[in-house]
Amino acid sequence: MRGRGGPGGGSRADSVRLRTAKGRSASSQRWLRRQLNDPWVQEARRLGYRSRAAFKLLQLDERFRLLRPGLRAVDLGAAPGGWTQVAAARLLPGGGGAGRLVALDLLEMDPVAGADILRADFMTEDGLRAVLAALDGEADLVLSDMAAPATGHAATDRARTEALCEAAWDFAARALAPGGAFVAKVYRGGTERSLLARVNRAFAAVRHAKPPASRPESPETYLVARGFRGAAEG
Ligand code: SAM
């Protein structure tokens, strides 16, 4: 995808003005204006992706080569399904083969060809059990784009995102096959230190990356760990 400004550069002249602001709160007006003027949102619509987030995974894959046909992957926090669409296209070309894709979210999600879609809370035993059952074996790739709804209180949002990342890591350490990879949304400033130390020990290569489609003002970044050394190290 093209540079940080987004696809097509997003000229000011194209910006959409909201004419009927009546009845909307200031924050929902801000959100709507941002959506309407966001070139990644427009590009997602043009290409048939369900979310602009699809570009984040495409860009991470461009840099780290994570998605290959035939891999077995889990997509945590998958709704509305942009990452699932990208992962399905790359892991399950033709809708099948040796690859497997299990996608989970708290929210209802439309089907994606070839993927097992689960609706559950990953932070519960039932959610975890459902993913393990659907995976039915080891994973080559664990993706987590899970994010708790923003409260506007930075410390609370950070703590909740860290808890989701930690849960995703506990799962990855249990489910990944040697050589596997783990990608998780974390907050800028890095992953919580004890978690990062564990991830560093368990993988051959660990990086933080902020793909161009991630909004510059968002505190999110991604932890990308490759070359899992095996469950005993996790
Ligand atoms: N990757 C998605 C895409 O490409 O369309 C966008 C994911 S969105 C940023 C974060 C998602 O995490 C939300 O859909 C939310 O429901 C989900 N989530 C948050 N906490 C969760 C939990 N405990 N279990 C499952 N999903 C969760």
Coordinates of N, CA, C and O in Angstrom, one line a residue, residues 5 10 37 80 92 121 126 178 180 186 197 209 232:
G5 N 0.3 8.6 4.4 CA -0.9 9.5 4.2 C -2.1 8.7 3.8 O -3.2 9.2 3.8
G10 N -5.3 11.3 0.1 CA -6.3 12.0 0.9 C -6.3 13.5 0.9 O -6.1 14.1 1.9
N37 N -13.7 10.8 6.0 CA -12.6 11.5 5.3 C -11.4 10.6 5.3 O -10.3 11.0 4.9
P80 N -15.1 -6.8 12.6 CA -16.0 -7.4 11.6 C -15.4 -8.3 10.6 O -16.2 -8.9 9.8
L92 N -5.8 -19.9 2.8 CA -6.7 -20.9 2.2 C -7.0 -20.6 0.8 O -8.2 -20.4 0.5
D121 N -16.3 -15.0 24.4 CA -15.4 -14.1 25.1 C -14.1 -14.9 25.3 O -14.1 -15.9 26.0
D126 N -14.6 -21.0 28.6 CA -15.4 -21.5 27.5 C -14.8 -21.0 26.1 O -14.8 -21.8 25.1
P178 N 6.5 -25.3 17.0 CA 7.8 -24.7 16.8 C 8.0 -24.1 15.5 O 7.5 -24.6 14.5
G180 N 6.5 -21.2 14.8 CA 5.3 -20.4 14.6 C 5.5 -19.0 15.0 O 6.6 -18.5 15.5
V186 N -0.7 -4.1 20.8 CA -0.2 -3.6 22.1 C -0.3 -2.1 22.1 O -0.5 -1.5 21.1
A197 N 9.6 -9.9 28.2 CA 10.7 -10.7 28.5 C 10.4 -12.2 28.2 O 11.2 -12.9 27.6
A209 N 5.9 -3.1 15.6 CA 5.7 -2.4 14.3 C 4.4 -1.7 14.3 O 3.4 -2.2 14.8
A232 N 8.1 -25.5 25.8 CA 8.9 -25.5 27.0 C 9.5 -24.2 27.4 O 9.7 -23.8 28.5

